[in-house]
Amino acid sequence: MEEQYKFILKNFSLTVGIIIVRACTLVMPIAWSDITHVTKVDPAKDLPADLDVIGHTDLVIVGGSDGVTTENSLQTIEDIHTRFPELPLFQEPYSSSHVSTETIEAVDVLSIPAVYNGDRDNFVAKHVDFFTEIGRKPEEVPGTGLPFVGDLIASRGRDTITTISEKILGEGYVVQNSGSKAAKESSVKTAYSPERVAGAALATEALYRFPIFYIEYSGTYGGPEDVKAAAPYLDDTVLFYGGGIESHQQTQEILDAGADAVVVGDCFHEAPDQYLETVPNASG
């Protein structure tokens, strides 16, 4: 019976996460073991005058909510890629309005968050809406003039959507600062206990098979407790922690607790010299 259950769970998780699983095998290979520092860049904010500081990070995620457009997203992506063409570059769109043919082609990966402690819209409905919106506008994706059949796309259109889906990676998310903009955007009312964080981590790997589990404190330092709770349940899924990282000591505390990488955002935009202190082994 136990083996039968494992078989059912395995095949159900493959069905639920089919796009994500395909994406993991078809997007650019990511050397996760080399990534300990991630920079989240808000395209609605100015980049530092000296963009060279970002060369010390291991991965860049471009995304935000307030004031984000396809135009400023593309400009930010291009500015970073031009300066550091070998640096892995993700786009994390909050809605389909942040994505265009150009942004999709310019990044290595579209990383799509599924917020466990948000409302249904931010775990299921938003993702359906995302693909529906792209599917209804084939002129906005590679291969213009694709035929419609009612509101559905004919075979050429479906092939195009498949191509886009192959760039997608899913992120299991918990937003732990209930007073943050990220919480408001995701309709998060209550932070998870460490036990619930551990459960979300296990679901991320065992059921949904997302390659990233992200603990987000969004602007405040949450400490290592949630990381310690989640880390034992993740073998194949990488563990990101983001929120309030402003020093080498905080970076090291989070990594020592079991995170694979810290994510730094505000510090990058507001205090580039301090940002360098958050990078493990940065020479400055």
Tab-separated table of C-alpha atoms in Angstrom, residues 2-247:
chain	number	residue	atom	x	y	z
A	2	GLU	CA	2.847	2.379	0.865
A	3	GLU	CA	4.524	1.753	-2.497
A	4	GLN	CA	1.208	2.300	-4.272
A	5	TYR	CA	0.752	5.593	-2.422
A	6	LYS	CA	4.243	6.724	-3.393
A	7	PHE	CA	3.516	5.839	-7.018
A	8	ILE	CA	0.252	7.813	-6.993
A	9	LEU	CA	1.875	10.821	-5.292
A	10	LYS	CA	4.777	10.787	-7.719
A	11	ASN	CA	2.548	10.689	-10.784
A	12	PHE	CA	0.118	13.266	-9.398
A	13	SER	CA	2.964	15.674	-8.695
A	14	LEU	CA	4.288	15.156	-12.195
A	15	THR	CA	0.859	16.000	-13.593
A	16	VAL	CA	0.415	19.088	-11.418
A	17	GLY	CA	3.869	20.379	-12.192
A	18	ILE	CA	4.249	19.287	-15.819
A	19	ILE	CA	5.135	22.732	-17.138
A	20	ILE	CA	7.601	23.276	-14.324
A	21	VAL	CA	9.245	19.890	-14.769
A	22	ARG	CA	9.629	20.459	-18.509
A	23	ALA	CA	11.025	23.891	-17.839
A	24	CYS	CA	13.639	22.499	-15.465
A	25	THR	CA	14.982	20.273	-18.222
A	26	LEU	CA	14.719	22.685	-21.123
A	27	VAL	CA	15.771	26.111	-19.867
A	28	MET	CA	19.416	27.021	-19.513
A	29	PRO	CA	21.205	24.728	-17.017
A	30	ILE	CA	21.529	26.458	-13.647
A	31	ALA	CA	24.498	25.487	-11.467
A	32	TRP	CA	22.543	25.863	-8.236
A	33	SER	CA	25.468	24.738	-6.106
A	34	ASP	CA	27.409	27.819	-7.249
A	35	ILE	CA	24.671	30.254	-6.195
A	36	THR	CA	24.864	31.692	-2.674
A	37	HIS	CA	23.932	35.308	-3.433
A	38	VAL	CA	20.983	36.549	-5.501
A	39	THR	CA	20.190	40.166	-6.336
A	40	LYS	CA	16.583	41.204	-6.855
A	41	VAL	CA	16.412	44.285	-9.062
A	42	ASP	CA	13.270	46.426	-9.175
A	43	PRO	CA	12.903	47.854	-12.698
A	44	ALA	CA	10.883	50.796	-11.338
A	45	LYS	CA	13.924	51.947	-9.334
A	46	ASP	CA	17.143	53.504	-10.586
A	47	LEU	CA	20.162	51.261	-10.990
A	48	PRO	CA	23.288	52.249	-9.035
A	49	ALA	CA	25.581	54.694	-10.812
A	50	ASP	CA	28.301	52.039	-10.657
A	51	LEU	CA	26.607	48.920	-12.024
A	52	ASP	CA	29.836	46.956	-11.610
A	53	VAL	CA	28.785	46.051	-8.065
A	54	ILE	CA	26.273	43.562	-9.461
A	55	GLY	CA	29.122	41.586	-10.974
A	56	HIS	CA	29.759	40.128	-7.515
A	57	THR	CA	26.378	38.382	-7.318
A	58	ASP	CA	25.630	34.886	-8.651
A	59	LEU	CA	22.126	35.422	-10.073
A	60	VAL	CA	19.875	38.401	-10.860
A	61	ILE	CA	16.073	38.396	-10.609
A	62	VAL	CA	14.320	41.360	-12.224
A	63	GLY	CA	10.867	42.049	-10.832
A	64	GLY	CA	8.647	44.257	-8.707
A	65	SER	CA	5.089	45.484	-8.398
A	66	ASP	CA	4.629	49.257	-8.123
A	67	GLY	CA	5.461	51.130	-11.308
A	68	VAL	CA	6.724	48.099	-13.214
A	69	THR	CA	6.086	47.995	-16.975
A	70	THR	CA	7.298	45.892	-19.856
A	71	GLU	CA	9.365	48.887	-20.974
A	72	ASN	CA	11.301	49.453	-17.764
A	73	SER	CA	11.624	45.698	-17.237
A	74	LEU	CA	13.206	45.286	-20.658
A	75	GLN	CA	15.489	48.278	-20.157
A	76	THR	CA	16.750	46.928	-16.835
A	77	ILE	CA	17.256	43.440	-18.253
A	78	GLU	CA	19.192	44.803	-21.221
A	79	ASP	CA	21.347	47.096	-19.074
A	80	ILE	CA	22.409	44.197	-16.860
A	81	HIS	CA	22.856	41.694	-19.681
A	82	THR	CA	24.954	44.119	-21.727
A	83	ARG	CA	27.326	44.689	-18.818
A	84	PHE	CA	27.429	41.066	-17.599
A	85	PRO	CA	26.341	38.726	-20.410
A	86	GLU	CA	27.329	35.555	-18.536
A	87	LEU	CA	25.374	36.377	-15.377
A	88	PRO	CA	22.202	34.222	-15.021
A	89	LEU	CA	19.215	36.517	-15.434
A	90	PHE	CA	15.621	35.767	-14.381
A	91	GLN	CA	12.441	37.793	-14.714
A	92	GLU	CA	9.894	37.414	-11.915
A	93	PRO	CA	6.679	38.956	-13.286
A	94	TYR	CA	3.837	39.827	-10.938
A	95	SER	CA	1.404	39.825	-13.869
A	96	SER	CA	1.294	39.164	-17.596
A	97	SER	CA	1.448	42.942	-18.155
A	98	HIS	CA	5.124	42.833	-17.134
A	99	VAL	CA	6.004	40.325	-19.866
A	100	SER	CA	6.538	40.789	-23.589
A	101	THR	CA	8.199	38.918	-26.431
A	102	GLU	CA	11.300	41.003	-25.848
A	103	THR	CA	11.556	40.346	-22.102
A	104	ILE	CA	11.002	36.613	-22.614
A	105	GLU	CA	13.746	36.442	-25.223
A	106	ALA	CA	16.129	38.584	-23.164
A	107	VAL	CA	16.103	36.507	-19.970
A	108	ASP	CA	17.198	32.973	-19.223
A	109	VAL	CA	14.186	32.087	-17.073
A	110	LEU	CA	10.715	33.337	-16.115
A	111	SER	CA	10.407	32.576	-12.394
A	112	ILE	CA	6.775	32.394	-11.280
A	113	PRO	CA	5.978	32.559	-7.541
A	114	ALA	CA	3.215	30.459	-6.001
A	115	VAL	CA	2.479	32.040	-2.609
A	116	TYR	CA	1.371	29.359	-0.151
A	117	ASN	CA	0.065	31.725	2.517
A	118	GLY	CA	-1.623	34.090	0.065
A	119	ASP	CA	-5.134	33.760	-1.297
A	120	ARG	CA	-6.209	31.389	-4.055
A	121	ASP	CA	-5.550	33.999	-6.740
A	122	ASN	CA	-1.868	34.023	-5.855
A	123	PHE	CA	-1.432	30.269	-5.935
A	124	VAL	CA	-3.710	29.094	-8.724
A	125	ALA	CA	-5.840	31.721	-10.430
A	126	LYS	CA	-3.039	34.169	-11.169
A	127	HIS	CA	-1.101	31.491	-13.014
A	128	VAL	CA	-4.103	30.462	-15.089
A	129	ASP	CA	-4.758	34.129	-15.871
A	130	PHE	CA	-1.102	34.575	-16.846
A	131	PHE	CA	-1.224	31.834	-19.478
A	132	THR	CA	-4.724	32.794	-20.603
A	133	GLU	CA	-3.611	36.362	-21.259
A	134	ILE	CA	-0.566	35.243	-23.223
A	135	GLY	CA	-2.642	32.682	-25.100
A	136	ARG	CA	-5.210	35.278	-26.176
A	137	LYS	CA	-2.577	37.610	-27.602
A	138	PRO	CA	-0.448	35.595	-30.018
A	139	GLU	CA	0.728	38.791	-31.687
A	140	GLU	CA	2.607	39.527	-28.454
A	141	VAL	CA	4.582	36.289	-28.572
A	142	PRO	CA	7.099	34.963	-31.113
A	143	GLY	CA	5.426	34.289	-34.462
A	144	THR	CA	2.930	36.993	-35.369
A	145	GLY	CA	-0.348	36.471	-37.158
A	146	LEU	CA	-1.173	33.166	-35.528
A	147	PRO	CA	-4.754	32.017	-36.141
A	148	PHE	CA	-7.567	32.061	-33.549
A	149	VAL	CA	-10.267	29.511	-33.047
A	150	GLY	CA	-12.708	31.484	-30.939
A	151	ASP	CA	-10.720	32.448	-27.852
A	152	LEU	CA	-8.345	29.542	-28.330
A	153	ILE	CA	-5.184	29.454	-30.360
A	154	ALA	CA	-4.831	27.046	-33.259
A	155	SER	CA	-1.975	24.569	-33.351
A	156	ARG	CA	0.744	27.053	-34.309
A	157	GLY	CA	-0.286	29.259	-31.419
A	158	ARG	CA	-0.239	26.378	-28.971
A	159	ASP	CA	3.254	25.482	-30.126
A	160	THR	CA	4.323	29.038	-29.409
A	161	ILE	CA	2.854	28.974	-25.918
A	162	THR	CA	4.690	25.703	-25.315
A	163	THR	CA	7.932	27.417	-26.276
A	164	ILE	CA	7.268	30.141	-23.712
A	165	SER	CA	6.318	27.633	-21.021
A	166	GLU	CA	9.673	25.940	-21.475
A	167	LYS	CA	11.376	29.006	-19.987
A	168	ILE	CA	9.348	28.884	-16.793
A	169	LEU	CA	10.482	27.807	-13.348
A	170	GLY	CA	8.106	27.717	-10.395
A	171	GLU	CA	8.932	29.067	-6.947
A	172	GLY	CA	7.193	27.912	-3.789
A	173	TYR	CA	6.830	31.107	-1.738
A	174	VAL	CA	5.986	32.068	1.813
A	175	VAL	CA	5.700	35.786	2.557
A	176	GLN	CA	6.494	36.277	6.256
A	177	ASN	CA	6.186	40.051	6.678
A	178	SER	CA	2.413	40.519	6.691
A	179	GLY	CA	2.771	44.317	6.656
A	180	SER	CA	4.854	44.447	3.480
A	181	LYS	CA	3.904	45.397	-0.067
A	182	ALA	CA	4.626	41.827	-1.103
A	183	ALA	CA	2.068	40.595	1.436
A	184	LYS	CA	-0.524	43.095	0.239
A	185	GLU	CA	0.104	42.116	-3.377
A	186	SER	CA	-0.327	38.433	-2.503
A	187	SER	CA	-3.199	38.939	-0.024
A	188	VAL	CA	-1.144	37.449	2.808
A	189	LYS	CA	-2.858	38.047	6.135
A	190	THR	CA	-0.790	35.860	8.452
A	191	ALA	CA	2.787	34.653	8.515
A	192	TYR	CA	3.419	30.919	8.778
A	193	SER	CA	4.784	29.308	11.920
A	194	PRO	CA	8.127	27.499	11.471
A	195	GLU	CA	6.201	24.214	11.395
A	196	ARG	CA	4.030	25.479	8.525
A	197	VAL	CA	7.117	26.771	6.718
A	198	ALA	CA	8.575	23.270	6.991
A	199	GLY	CA	5.351	21.822	5.575
A	200	ALA	CA	5.406	24.263	2.665
A	201	ALA	CA	9.024	23.303	1.972
A	202	LEU	CA	8.130	19.624	1.898
A	203	ALA	CA	5.161	20.266	-0.415
A	204	THR	CA	7.407	22.293	-2.721
A	205	GLU	CA	9.790	19.400	-3.236
A	206	ALA	CA	7.661	16.283	-2.805
A	207	LEU	CA	4.398	17.361	-4.453
A	208	TYR	CA	4.853	20.394	-6.701
A	209	ARG	CA	8.517	19.759	-7.553
A	210	PHE	CA	9.315	23.433	-7.874
A	211	PRO	CA	13.088	23.938	-8.066
A	212	ILE	CA	13.030	26.932	-5.659
A	213	PHE	CA	11.537	27.412	-2.195
A	214	TYR	CA	11.655	31.080	-1.180
A	215	ILE	CA	11.210	32.471	2.343
A	216	GLU	CA	10.463	36.182	1.874
A	217	TYR	CA	10.570	38.686	4.731
A	218	SER	CA	10.392	41.634	2.339
A	219	GLY	CA	12.321	44.525	3.862
A	220	THR	CA	12.793	43.183	7.395
A	221	TYR	CA	15.286	40.672	8.764
A	222	GLY	CA	13.480	37.550	9.924
A	223	GLY	CA	16.448	35.641	11.271
A	224	PRO	CA	17.360	31.987	10.746
A	225	GLU	CA	14.453	30.172	12.466
A	226	ASP	CA	12.317	29.560	9.354
A	227	VAL	CA	15.375	28.559	7.347
A	228	LYS	CA	16.340	25.992	9.986
A	229	ALA	CA	12.792	24.627	9.880
A	230	ALA	CA	12.685	24.278	6.079
A	231	ALA	CA	16.207	23.138	5.213
A	232	PRO	CA	15.952	19.490	6.397
A	233	TYR	CA	13.072	18.861	3.989
A	234	LEU	CA	14.847	20.016	0.839
A	235	ASP	CA	17.284	17.875	-1.122
A	236	ASP	CA	16.658	18.741	-4.773
A	237	THR	CA	14.898	22.083	-4.250
A	238	VAL	CA	17.094	25.100	-3.470
A	239	LEU	CA	16.251	27.305	-0.492
A	240	PHE	CA	16.310	31.084	-0.905
A	241	TYR	CA	15.913	33.557	1.935
A	242	GLY	CA	15.154	37.239	1.239
A	243	GLY	CA	14.475	40.163	3.544
A	244	GLY	CA	16.530	42.724	5.428
A	245	ILE	CA	19.958	41.381	4.497
A	246	GLU	CA	22.358	44.295	5.007
A	247	SER	CA	25.564	42.774	6.354
